Amino acid sequence: MSAPKARQAPEVHVRPYWELRFDADGDPDPGQLATLLREAPQVRDLVVFAHGWNNDRSIATRLYDRFFAPFPALAPRASLGYVGVLWPSMRFTDERIPDFEHTATTTSVIPRTTLDKGTRQGLVEAFPRSEPVVDLLARRLEEQRDAASAFDEFGGLVRQLVGVGPTVSGADTSEDDGPHSTPAMLHEDTRAMCLEFAAALETAAGPGAATAFKLPGGLAKAWKGAHELLRQATYFAMKRRAGKVGKSGLGPALGRLAEEAPLVRVHLVGHSFGARLVSFALAGMPNSVRNVKSVTLLQGAFSHYAFAGRGALKGRQARVDGPLVACFSRHDTALSVMYPLASRLAGDDRALVDLGERWGALGHDGFQDVDGAVRFTLADVLRAGVPGAGCVSVDAAQVVRNGSPPSGAHSDICHAELARVVLGAGRVTT
C-alpha cells in the first residue's frame, strides 16, 4: 500500500510574493528579510499585508491568496510586489475557519465549554512554559464546579497564563503598550464576568441566530462564559503582541527596506489585529523613513481613538506619505459587541453601548476625534477616489456584511472593491 500523500500547504499565487515571518519579540526571519531586501527593487509598489488574531500560517496564507488575487487584473500596468507578514497569533482551533466564501447564511456556532486538543496545544505554543497552567484550565472547564472558589481559581489561572501585571488598562489610550497592563475583566469578580461574556455571546449572535446558540441559564451558562473569558484574555495578549511586532519588528524592517530599495513605494494593509500591527509599525520606523505611501486598515481591532490626541498613536498618521484609511462595517459584531466589553476599564460599569462609544474599535465606526479626519462610503471612494493624505474613514458595510455569529462580518474582507481602495489610496498606476 502506498503512503498517503502529504497535505500541501496553501500557496499565494500572485508574483512576486515574499513571506516575512516575525517571532513574538518582533525579530524577523533573517533569511526571509534578506531575500526581500535583495529582490524588492524589481518592483515599484509593494503591498505588505498583516493578518489578524486567531490565524495560523495556513489560514493567513489562504487569506493573502484570496485578497491579492484581484490586484493583477485591477492594475495591469503596475509594477506590483506582495508581502505576507506572518506573526505568532494564537488560534482557538475549535472555532470555524473564517468564512472566505462569503456565504450569506446565519448558521450558528454553539459556544464550547471545554478546550479541544488543538486549542490546548496552541495555548502552550503561544505562552511558553504554560503547559501546567493550560492543563489546569482545561480540567476546570471540564469539571464545571458550582462554587465561587472554582471561578476565582479559574480567573487566577487565566491571569497567570497571559502574564498580566498590576495596572488595569484595556484600550489604546496611552503610550503604555507594555506587559504591565491588563483589562479589568481579569481583576473583577470572575463568575460575574463569565456571565457577562455569555450574555455578550447571545447579543453577538443576534435575533436571527439559531435557537441552539442560546445558552442555558445558571452553571452551564457561566462556564461557557468562562471559555469565552479565556479566549478574550488570549485576545488581549495577542493584541499586545501585535503592537510589539509592529513597533519592534515591521517598523525597523521598513527602515531597512528604505535603505536598500529607496525607490520602492510601500503600501501597508492590516486586518483585525494586523491593522494594529501595521499601525504600530509607523511608531517603529526610523524618523527619516518616508517610503510608506499608504496604509489601509481592514476591520481594525483596536481603539477608534488610537490616532486621536489621547491615543497611543497620536500624530503617527504624519509618518504616512499619503492617506491612512480605516474601512469599517456595522455588521462586524466581533468589534461592535465583544471588543468593547473585553476592553473595558477599571470601575467602568456602563452598558455595552456606552462602552462601545468610549472604547469602541476602529473597524466598527472608523476614526474618532482625529483632527481633519474625513468620512466616506465605499461607493464614494470608488467613484471619486481616496483623498491624498490624512485619516480617512470608509464605511465598507456594503461588502463587509456576511458572516456567522459571534464574529459577524469580521473576516469578510476579500473583495475586489477593497483591493481597489488599497490601490487608490496608494496612487498605484492601474
XYZ file of C-alpha atoms in Angstrom:
430
model
C 0.000 0.000 0.000
C 1.362 3.390 -0.954
C 1.901 6.016 1.727
C -0.721 8.761 1.948
C 0.165 11.956 0.170
C 1.379 14.803 2.332
C -1.096 17.596 2.661
C 0.066 20.547 0.620
C 0.273 23.937 2.276
C -1.811 26.722 0.725
C 0.014 28.839 -1.820
C -0.160 32.523 -2.659
C -0.355 32.691 -6.459
C 0.474 36.338 -7.192
C 4.077 37.046 -8.167
C 6.471 38.286 -6.998
C 5.469 37.295 -3.467
C 7.600 37.249 -0.335
C 6.839 35.883 3.116
C 8.130 37.785 6.138
C 7.851 35.975 9.461
C 8.325 37.591 12.898
C 8.577 35.957 16.301
C 6.733 37.147 19.416
C 9.507 39.635 20.203
C 9.342 41.190 16.739
C 12.524 39.601 15.412
C 12.224 38.805 11.684
C 13.354 35.630 9.972
C 16.798 36.811 8.818
C 16.793 34.790 5.605
C 13.347 35.985 4.541
C 14.207 39.602 5.294
C 17.494 39.361 3.388
C 15.675 37.928 0.373
C 13.070 40.691 0.445
C 15.703 43.438 0.716
C 17.674 41.922 -2.156
C 14.758 41.329 -4.526
C 12.327 44.173 -3.727
C 13.977 46.693 -6.124
C 12.477 44.751 -9.031
C 9.049 46.292 -8.248
C 7.767 49.844 -7.917
C 4.887 49.276 -5.471
C 4.996 46.772 -2.619
C 1.776 45.758 -0.823
C 2.563 44.483 2.692
C -0.351 42.661 4.386
C -0.509 41.581 8.060
C -3.133 39.045 9.174
C -5.102 39.256 12.393
C -5.572 37.257 15.571
C -6.721 33.631 15.571
C -4.798 32.794 12.398
C -2.207 30.104 11.801
C 0.108 30.103 8.774
C -2.295 28.067 6.641
C -5.249 30.395 7.243
C -3.110 33.519 6.823
C -1.726 32.240 3.513
C -5.210 31.444 2.275
C -6.320 34.959 3.229
C -3.409 36.553 1.344
C -4.064 34.454 -1.752
C -7.723 35.471 -1.878
C -7.158 39.140 -1.064
C -4.290 39.638 -3.517
C -5.981 37.702 -6.362
C -7.771 40.728 -7.977
C -4.722 43.037 -7.942
C -3.043 41.989 -11.232
C -6.254 42.477 -13.217
C -7.148 45.737 -11.459
C -3.685 47.219 -12.056
C -2.285 45.550 -15.200
C 0.194 48.376 -15.864
C 1.561 48.499 -12.308
C 4.863 47.041 -11.177
C 3.500 45.300 -8.077
C 5.026 43.040 -5.466
C 3.385 41.432 -2.455
C 4.472 40.592 1.087
C 2.586 38.371 3.532
C 3.528 39.150 7.138
C 3.328 36.177 9.496
C 3.355 36.645 13.262
C 2.530 34.279 16.142
C -1.172 34.799 16.795
C -2.853 32.120 18.863
C -5.751 30.304 17.178
C -8.612 28.609 19.011
C -8.918 25.577 16.735
C -12.421 24.717 17.920
C -13.728 27.746 16.024
C -14.757 27.823 12.393
C -12.207 28.930 9.855
C -13.180 32.460 8.750
C -15.828 32.469 6.034
C -13.766 33.389 2.999
C -16.545 32.223 0.696
C -18.850 34.996 1.945
C -21.894 32.759 2.252
C -24.923 34.685 3.466
C -26.050 32.025 5.941
C -26.626 32.693 9.604
C -25.591 29.219 10.746
C -24.608 29.424 14.394
C -21.624 28.024 16.208
C -22.637 26.846 19.688
C -20.096 28.143 22.225
C -17.884 25.454 23.720
C -17.116 24.859 27.364
C -14.105 22.537 27.126
C -10.793 23.023 25.296
C -10.113 20.788 22.312
C -6.664 19.246 21.763
C -5.627 21.747 19.095
C -6.501 24.777 21.220
C -4.656 23.349 24.218
C -1.550 22.843 22.111
C -1.928 26.317 20.615
C -2.057 27.893 24.070
C 1.093 26.054 25.124
C 2.896 27.243 21.983
C 1.666 30.827 22.335
C 2.626 31.112 26.004
C 5.992 29.451 26.745
C 6.262 27.190 29.821
C 2.491 27.333 30.301
C 1.574 23.653 29.912
C 0.771 23.021 33.615
C -1.480 26.110 33.699
C -3.220 25.124 30.454
C -3.833 21.617 31.823
C -5.454 23.077 34.950
C -7.616 25.455 32.907
C -8.801 22.580 30.721
C -9.568 20.477 33.812
C -11.602 23.229 35.474
C -13.619 23.762 32.284
C -14.388 20.041 32.200
C -15.314 19.821 35.907
C -17.648 22.860 35.920
C -17.732 23.052 39.700
C -20.560 25.100 41.199
C -18.503 27.121 43.669
C -17.317 30.716 43.760
C -13.830 29.461 44.623
C -13.725 27.461 41.366
C -14.335 30.588 39.313
C -11.842 32.569 41.408
C -9.221 29.910 40.768
C -10.039 29.929 37.053
C -9.586 33.701 36.894
C -6.242 33.416 38.658
C -5.084 30.762 36.200
C -6.072 32.953 33.255
C -4.088 35.859 34.713
C -1.117 33.582 35.208
C -1.354 32.289 31.638
C -1.314 35.653 29.903
C 1.225 37.165 32.292
C -0.678 40.270 33.324
C 0.664 42.979 35.603
C -0.844 45.156 38.325
C -2.066 48.040 36.137
C -5.620 47.943 34.789
C -5.761 49.322 31.264
C -7.523 47.970 28.231
C -7.654 50.465 25.381
C -5.097 52.190 23.173
C -5.437 55.452 25.064
C -1.889 55.898 26.323
C 1.659 55.244 25.207
C 1.892 52.274 27.569
C 1.737 49.172 25.401
C 3.950 47.073 27.625
C 3.421 43.929 29.679
C 2.278 45.715 32.853
C -1.292 46.441 31.825
C -4.411 44.323 31.716
C -8.136 44.838 31.165
C -10.429 44.947 34.159
C -12.059 41.668 33.121
C -9.088 39.894 34.746
C -9.393 41.773 38.044
C -13.152 41.729 38.643
C -15.409 39.003 40.034
C -14.701 36.088 37.694
C -18.123 34.439 37.819
C -19.854 37.758 37.119
C -17.522 38.370 34.170
C -18.204 34.868 32.824
C -21.944 35.530 32.881
C -21.381 38.878 31.189
C -19.396 37.238 28.396
C -22.080 34.568 27.992
C -24.705 37.309 27.610
C -22.477 39.085 25.090
C -22.224 35.891 23.020
C -26.010 35.819 22.786
C -26.092 39.508 21.840
C -23.485 38.959 19.131
C -25.488 36.023 17.763
C -28.377 38.375 17.053
C -32.084 37.673 16.746
C -31.619 35.713 13.516
C -29.285 33.141 15.046
C -30.363 29.560 15.510
C -32.156 28.742 18.755
C -29.402 26.249 19.570
C -26.985 29.116 20.123
C -28.953 30.437 23.078
C -27.209 29.498 26.269
C -28.834 27.658 29.173
C -29.040 29.550 32.428
C -27.112 29.038 35.625
C -23.953 26.977 35.924
C -23.660 25.822 32.292
C -24.013 29.398 31.073
C -21.339 30.628 33.484
C -18.812 28.017 32.367
C -19.472 28.722 28.687
C -18.741 32.316 29.593
C -15.540 31.106 31.291
C -14.389 29.600 27.999
C -15.026 32.972 26.375
C -13.159 34.760 29.190
C -10.112 32.631 28.428
C -10.482 33.343 24.718
C -10.795 37.091 25.326
C -7.789 37.111 27.669
C -5.791 35.425 24.923
C -7.219 38.025 22.545
C -5.856 40.758 24.818
C -2.416 39.120 24.900
C -2.341 38.861 21.102
C -3.450 42.494 20.824
C -0.453 43.469 22.951
C 1.803 41.205 20.856
C 0.598 42.734 17.566
C 1.689 46.162 18.774
C 5.101 44.848 19.795
C 5.702 43.027 16.498
C 4.708 46.154 14.574
C 6.815 48.576 16.565
C 9.875 46.391 17.192
C 9.740 44.249 14.059
C 7.958 45.557 10.993
C 8.806 49.232 11.628
C 12.588 48.685 11.679
C 12.284 46.288 8.705
C 10.625 49.086 6.719
C 13.578 51.267 7.654
C 15.963 48.653 6.253
C 13.852 48.467 3.102
C 14.078 52.246 2.658
C 17.861 51.974 2.801
C 18.219 49.019 0.427
C 15.398 49.859 -2.006
C 14.757 53.624 -1.726
C 12.585 53.805 -4.849
C 10.089 51.166 -3.704
C 6.752 52.599 -2.591
C 5.259 50.648 0.342
C 1.525 50.185 0.957
C 0.657 48.685 4.337
C -2.538 46.661 4.777
C -3.717 45.042 8.002
C -6.759 43.046 9.041
C -8.072 42.950 12.632
C -5.005 42.874 14.928
C -2.893 43.026 11.777
C -4.274 46.548 11.388
C -2.889 47.309 14.835
C 0.425 45.716 13.847
C 0.943 47.852 10.732
C -0.208 50.963 12.615
C 2.365 50.432 15.364
C 4.962 49.867 12.640
C 4.603 53.610 11.951
C 5.828 54.237 15.511
C 8.799 51.897 14.974
C 10.065 53.338 11.692
C 13.215 55.496 11.769
C 12.335 59.198 11.675
C 13.887 59.725 8.240
C 11.887 56.994 6.509
C 9.220 58.163 4.025
C 8.668 55.030 1.929
C 5.175 54.239 3.287
C 2.796 55.808 0.771
C -0.496 54.477 2.119
C -1.982 52.431 4.954
C -5.308 50.575 4.699
C -6.806 49.146 7.881
C -9.468 46.479 7.345
C -11.795 45.902 10.328
C -9.131 47.182 12.693
C -9.355 45.585 16.148
C -8.007 48.455 18.204
C -9.302 51.687 19.648
C -11.018 54.200 17.383
C -9.204 56.844 19.460
C -5.726 55.389 18.784
C -4.751 58.248 16.437
C -6.571 60.949 18.432
C -4.899 63.395 20.783
C -5.175 60.982 23.715
C -4.315 57.882 21.695
C -1.257 55.652 21.746
C -0.593 56.533 18.086
C -1.431 60.232 18.188
C 0.081 62.036 15.231
C 1.577 58.894 13.691
C -0.516 59.401 10.568
C 2.096 62.029 9.662
C 4.539 59.162 9.053
C 2.464 58.133 6.023
C 3.293 59.947 2.789
C -0.326 59.555 1.740
C -3.653 58.566 3.309
C -4.344 56.392 6.351
C -7.599 54.611 5.524
C -9.804 52.740 8.011
C -12.501 50.530 6.488
C -15.295 49.740 8.951
C -18.623 47.916 9.000
C -21.610 47.889 11.326
C -22.058 44.187 10.511
C -18.853 43.276 12.400
C -20.300 42.027 15.701
C -16.876 40.864 16.912
C -15.957 44.558 17.102
C -19.316 46.075 17.970
C -20.081 43.784 20.929
C -17.138 41.645 22.062
C -14.321 44.180 21.607
C -15.665 46.992 23.805
C -16.633 44.518 26.513
C -13.154 42.972 26.576
C -11.532 46.444 26.539
C -13.472 47.981 29.370
C -11.564 49.875 32.067
C -11.497 49.538 35.830
C -14.632 50.865 37.513
C -16.415 51.357 34.189
C -19.781 49.670 34.751
C -21.692 51.283 31.938
C -23.818 49.446 29.409
C -22.326 47.847 26.330
C -23.488 50.631 24.029
C -21.751 53.238 26.175
C -18.618 51.122 26.319
C -18.734 50.920 22.542
C -18.818 54.698 22.276
C -15.875 55.194 24.591
C -13.776 52.093 23.973
C -15.030 51.038 20.569
C -12.981 49.561 17.746
C -11.726 51.329 14.647
C -13.235 48.618 12.444
C -16.705 49.281 13.823
C -17.090 53.030 13.288
C -13.835 54.499 11.931
C -11.568 57.242 13.319
C -12.906 59.249 16.254
C -11.717 62.684 17.468
C -8.913 62.939 14.908
C -8.465 66.475 13.594
C -9.037 66.702 9.874
C -10.356 63.145 9.501
C -12.971 62.674 6.773
C -15.658 60.034 6.252
C -16.955 58.470 3.051
C -18.944 55.479 1.929
C -17.236 52.799 -0.119
C -19.250 53.921 -3.136
C -17.907 57.460 -2.655
C -14.244 56.464 -2.760
C -14.716 54.003 -5.612
C -16.339 56.759 -7.656
C -14.248 59.792 -6.719
C -11.066 58.279 -5.295
C -9.383 58.286 -1.877
C -8.147 61.661 -0.545
C -4.409 62.074 -0.885
C -3.493 62.455 2.796
C -4.751 62.300 6.370
C -7.123 59.927 8.160
C -9.977 58.636 6.020
C -12.840 56.503 7.382
C -14.589 54.376 4.762
C -17.923 52.708 5.520
C -17.457 49.346 3.783
C -20.682 47.774 5.050
C -21.967 47.291 1.501
C -19.407 44.478 1.003
C -18.207 43.626 4.542
C -21.505 42.158 5.648
C -21.557 38.340 5.625
C -20.503 36.015 8.418
C -21.669 33.824 11.261
C -22.085 34.556 14.978
C -20.425 35.603 17.148
C -17.893 37.398 14.908
C -20.297 38.502 12.213
C -18.628 40.020 9.165
C -15.218 40.472 10.786
C -13.389 38.294 8.244
C -15.476 39.200 5.183
C -12.721 41.304 3.581
C -11.737 39.503 0.380
C -13.464 41.766 -2.141
C -12.222 43.432 -5.314
C -13.751 46.683 -4.060
C -11.382 46.689 -1.076
C -8.441 45.865 -3.335
C -9.411 48.969 -5.321
C -9.340 51.012 -2.096
C -5.751 49.853 -1.436
C -4.678 50.696 -4.990
C -6.461 54.049 -4.892
C -5.035 55.012 -1.523
C -1.538 54.318 -2.810
C -2.000 56.109 -6.120
C -0.842 52.915 -7.814
C -0.807 53.075 -11.609
C -3.608 50.935 -12.930
